[in-house]
Amino acid sequence: MSVSEISMGFVMKAQTKKRVTGVLKSRYTIAVASLLVIYTLAGFFLVPFLMGHFLPGKLSERLQGEVTLEKVSVNPYSLVMEA
C-alpha cells in the first residue's frame, strides 16, 4: 500500500462521516424519528389509558349492564390489543 492509497482511505472515511452526519441531521430524518417516537409512546401508553377510561362507560351503556376492565394493553407494532 502506498502513502497515497492510505491518505485516500482517510479522505473517503471523512467524506462518508460527513454524509452520515448530514443525513442524520436532515429534517426528513428528524421528522421520521419524531413520528416513530410519538407513535410508540401513544401506542403503548396513551391508547391503553384512554381505552381504560372511556371504554367501560360506553360498553356499559351499549350493553345495558356493568362492564369493568382490569387491564388494557396495546402493542402498536403488532397491532394487538388485550383487555
mmCIF file with all atom_site columns, C-alpha atoms in Angstrom:
data_model
loop_
_atom_site.group_PDB
_atom_site.id
_atom_site.type_symbol
_atom_site.label_atom_id
_atom_site.label_alt_id
_atom_site.label_comp_id
_atom_site.label_asym_id
_atom_site.label_entity_id
_atom_site.label_seq_id
_atom_site.pdbx_PDB_ins_code
_atom_site.Cartn_x
_atom_site.Cartn_y
_atom_site.Cartn_z
_atom_site.occupancy
_atom_site.B_iso_or_equiv
_atom_site.pdbx_formal_charge
_atom_site.auth_seq_id
_atom_site.auth_comp_id
_atom_site.auth_asym_id
_atom_site.auth_atom_id
_atom_site.pdbx_PDB_model_num
ATOM 1  C CA . MET A 1 1  ? 0.000   0.000  0.000  1.00 0.00 ? 1  MET A CA 1
ATOM 2  C CA . SER A 1 2  ? 1.311   3.363  -0.931 1.00 0.00 ? 2  SER A CA 1
ATOM 3  C CA . VAL A 1 3  ? 1.014   6.590  1.051  1.00 0.00 ? 3  VAL A CA 1
ATOM 4  C CA . SER A 1 4  ? -1.483  7.995  -1.451 1.00 0.00 ? 4  SER A CA 1
ATOM 5  C CA . GLU A 1 5  ? -3.751  4.947  -1.038 1.00 0.00 ? 5  GLU A CA 1
ATOM 6  C CA . ILE A 1 6  ? -3.679  5.334  2.749  1.00 0.00 ? 6  ILE A CA 1
ATOM 7  C CA . SER A 1 7  ? -4.415  9.064  2.581  1.00 0.00 ? 7  SER A CA 1
ATOM 8  C CA . MET A 1 8  ? -7.218  8.343  0.081  1.00 0.00 ? 8  MET A CA 1
ATOM 9  C CA . GLY A 1 9  ? -8.738  5.956  2.639  1.00 0.00 ? 9  GLY A CA 1
ATOM 10 C CA . PHE A 1 10 ? -8.732  8.681  5.279  1.00 0.00 ? 10 PHE A CA 1
ATOM 11 C CA . VAL A 1 11 ? -10.345 11.140 2.846  1.00 0.00 ? 11 VAL A CA 1
ATOM 12 C CA . MET A 1 12 ? -13.057 8.620  1.970  1.00 0.00 ? 12 MET A CA 1
ATOM 13 C CA . LYS A 1 13 ? -13.737 7.968  5.661  1.00 0.00 ? 13 LYS A CA 1
ATOM 14 C CA . ALA A 1 14 ? -14.058 11.702 6.302  1.00 0.00 ? 14 ALA A CA 1
ATOM 15 C CA . GLN A 1 15 ? -16.433 12.113 3.356  1.00 0.00 ? 15 GLN A CA 1
ATOM 16 C CA . THR A 1 16 ? -18.523 9.162  4.494  1.00 0.00 ? 16 THR A CA 1
ATOM 17 C CA . LYS A 1 17 ? -18.697 10.548 8.024  1.00 0.00 ? 17 LYS A CA 1
ATOM 18 C CA . LYS A 1 18 ? -19.757 13.931 6.661  1.00 0.00 ? 18 LYS A CA 1
ATOM 19 C CA . ARG A 1 19 ? -22.533 12.308 4.578  1.00 0.00 ? 19 ARG A CA 1
ATOM 20 C CA . VAL A 1 20 ? -23.790 10.233 7.508  1.00 0.00 ? 20 VAL A CA 1
ATOM 21 C CA . THR A 1 21 ? -23.926 13.212 9.865  1.00 0.00 ? 21 THR A CA 1
ATOM 22 C CA . GLY A 1 22 ? -25.635 15.226 7.128  1.00 0.00 ? 22 GLY A CA 1
ATOM 23 C CA . VAL A 1 23 ? -28.318 12.575 6.717  1.00 0.00 ? 23 VAL A CA 1
ATOM 24 C CA . LEU A 1 24 ? -28.817 12.248 10.470 1.00 0.00 ? 24 LEU A CA 1
ATOM 25 C CA . LYS A 1 25 ? -29.255 15.993 10.809 1.00 0.00 ? 25 LYS A CA 1
ATOM 26 C CA . SER A 1 26 ? -31.654 16.336 7.874  1.00 0.00 ? 26 SER A CA 1
ATOM 27 C CA . ARG A 1 27 ? -35.192 17.486 8.528  1.00 0.00 ? 27 ARG A CA 1
ATOM 28 C CA . TYR A 1 28 ? -36.649 14.377 6.953  1.00 0.00 ? 28 TYR A CA 1
ATOM 29 C CA . THR A 1 29 ? -34.740 12.047 9.262  1.00 0.00 ? 29 THR A CA 1
ATOM 30 C CA . ILE A 1 30 ? -35.639 14.085 12.328 1.00 0.00 ? 30 ILE A CA 1
ATOM 31 C CA . ALA A 1 31 ? -39.307 14.153 11.296 1.00 0.00 ? 31 ALA A CA 1
ATOM 32 C CA . VAL A 1 32 ? -39.464 10.382 10.727 1.00 0.00 ? 32 VAL A CA 1
ATOM 33 C CA . ALA A 1 33 ? -37.694 9.648  14.018 1.00 0.00 ? 33 ALA A CA 1
ATOM 34 C CA . SER A 1 34 ? -40.023 12.032 15.874 1.00 0.00 ? 34 SER A CA 1
ATOM 35 C CA . LEU A 1 35 ? -43.111 10.417 14.372 1.00 0.00 ? 35 LEU A CA 1
ATOM 36 C CA . LEU A 1 36 ? -41.824 6.976  15.328 1.00 0.00 ? 36 LEU A CA 1
ATOM 37 C CA . VAL A 1 37 ? -41.292 8.088  18.939 1.00 0.00 ? 37 VAL A CA 1
ATOM 38 C CA . ILE A 1 38 ? -44.748 9.710  19.101 1.00 0.00 ? 38 ILE A CA 1
ATOM 39 C CA . TYR A 1 39 ? -46.409 6.603  17.607 1.00 0.00 ? 39 TYR A CA 1
ATOM 40 C CA . THR A 1 40 ? -44.607 4.363  20.090 1.00 0.00 ? 40 THR A CA 1
ATOM 41 C CA . LEU A 1 41 ? -45.443 6.450  23.151 1.00 0.00 ? 41 LEU A CA 1
ATOM 42 C CA . ALA A 1 42 ? -49.057 6.940  22.106 1.00 0.00 ? 42 ALA A CA 1
ATOM 43 C CA . GLY A 1 43 ? -49.489 3.255  21.268 1.00 0.00 ? 43 GLY A CA 1
ATOM 44 C CA . PHE A 1 44 ? -48.034 1.863  24.476 1.00 0.00 ? 44 PHE A CA 1
ATOM 45 C CA . PHE A 1 45 ? -49.240 4.494  26.968 1.00 0.00 ? 45 PHE A CA 1
ATOM 46 C CA . LEU A 1 46 ? -51.900 6.924  25.693 1.00 0.00 ? 46 LEU A CA 1
ATOM 47 C CA . VAL A 1 47 ? -54.204 4.499  23.858 1.00 0.00 ? 47 VAL A CA 1
ATOM 48 C CA . PRO A 1 48 ? -54.464 1.987  26.747 1.00 0.00 ? 48 PRO A CA 1
ATOM 49 C CA . PHE A 1 49 ? -55.125 4.825  29.200 1.00 0.00 ? 49 PHE A CA 1
ATOM 50 C CA . LEU A 1 50 ? -57.875 6.317  27.034 1.00 0.00 ? 50 LEU A CA 1
ATOM 51 C CA . MET A 1 51 ? -59.439 2.916  26.370 1.00 0.00 ? 51 MET A CA 1
ATOM 52 C CA . GLY A 1 52 ? -59.445 2.065  30.068 1.00 0.00 ? 52 GLY A CA 1
ATOM 53 C CA . HIS A 1 53 ? -61.006 5.420  30.866 1.00 0.00 ? 53 HIS A CA 1
ATOM 54 C CA . PHE A 1 54 ? -63.724 5.662  28.192 1.00 0.00 ? 54 PHE A CA 1
ATOM 55 C CA . LEU A 1 55 ? -64.468 2.082  27.082 1.00 0.00 ? 55 LEU A CA 1
ATOM 56 C CA . PRO A 1 56 ? -66.204 0.737  30.222 1.00 0.00 ? 56 PRO A CA 1
ATOM 57 C CA . GLY A 1 57 ? -68.742 3.570  30.238 1.00 0.00 ? 57 GLY A CA 1
ATOM 58 C CA . LYS A 1 58 ? -69.515 3.257  26.545 1.00 0.00 ? 58 LYS A CA 1
ATOM 59 C CA . LEU A 1 59 ? -69.785 -0.537 26.709 1.00 0.00 ? 59 LEU A CA 1
ATOM 60 C CA . SER A 1 60 ? -71.984 -0.424 29.834 1.00 0.00 ? 60 SER A CA 1
ATOM 61 C CA . GLU A 1 61 ? -74.279 1.997  28.059 1.00 0.00 ? 61 GLU A CA 1
ATOM 62 C CA . ARG A 1 62 ? -74.346 -0.071 24.871 1.00 0.00 ? 62 ARG A CA 1
ATOM 63 C CA . LEU A 1 63 ? -74.746 -3.479 26.539 1.00 0.00 ? 63 LEU A CA 1
ATOM 64 C CA . GLN A 1 64 ? -77.055 -2.182 29.277 1.00 0.00 ? 64 GLN A CA 1
ATOM 65 C CA . GLY A 1 65 ? -75.034 -3.759 32.057 1.00 0.00 ? 65 GLY A CA 1
ATOM 66 C CA . GLU A 1 66 ? -71.958 -3.331 34.225 1.00 0.00 ? 66 GLU A CA 1
ATOM 67 C CA . VAL A 1 67 ? -68.641 -3.556 32.369 1.00 0.00 ? 67 VAL A CA 1
ATOM 68 C CA . THR A 1 68 ? -65.234 -3.368 34.021 1.00 0.00 ? 68 THR A CA 1
ATOM 69 C CA . LEU A 1 69 ? -61.757 -3.661 32.563 1.00 0.00 ? 69 LEU A CA 1
ATOM 70 C CA . GLU A 1 70 ? -58.912 -4.878 34.745 1.00 0.00 ? 70 GLU A CA 1
ATOM 71 C CA . LYS A 1 71 ? -56.076 -4.226 32.361 1.00 0.00 ? 71 LYS A CA 1
ATOM 72 C CA . VAL A 1 72 ? -55.740 -2.871 28.837 1.00 0.00 ? 72 VAL A CA 1
ATOM 73 C CA . SER A 1 73 ? -52.567 -3.416 26.856 1.00 0.00 ? 73 SER A CA 1
ATOM 74 C CA . VAL A 1 74 ? -51.807 -2.429 23.288 1.00 0.00 ? 74 VAL A CA 1
ATOM 75 C CA . ASN A 1 75 ? -48.843 -3.273 21.106 1.00 0.00 ? 75 ASN A CA 1
ATOM 76 C CA . PRO A 1 76 ? -48.787 -0.717 18.275 1.00 0.00 ? 76 PRO A CA 1
ATOM 77 C CA . TYR A 1 77 ? -46.196 -2.652 16.276 1.00 0.00 ? 77 TYR A CA 1
ATOM 78 C CA . SER A 1 78 ? -48.038 -5.963 16.090 1.00 0.00 ? 78 SER A CA 1
ATOM 79 C CA . LEU A 1 79 ? -51.462 -4.236 16.198 1.00 0.00 ? 79 LEU A CA 1
ATOM 80 C CA . VAL A 1 80 ? -52.587 -6.393 19.119 1.00 0.00 ? 80 VAL A CA 1
ATOM 81 C CA . MET A 1 81 ? -54.891 -5.237 21.899 1.00 0.00 ? 81 MET A CA 1
ATOM 82 C CA . GLU A 1 82 ? -55.676 -7.184 25.063 1.00 0.00 ? 82 GLU A CA 1
ATOM 83 C CA . ALA A 1 83 ? -58.303 -6.113 27.540 1.00 0.00 ? 83 ALA A CA 1
#
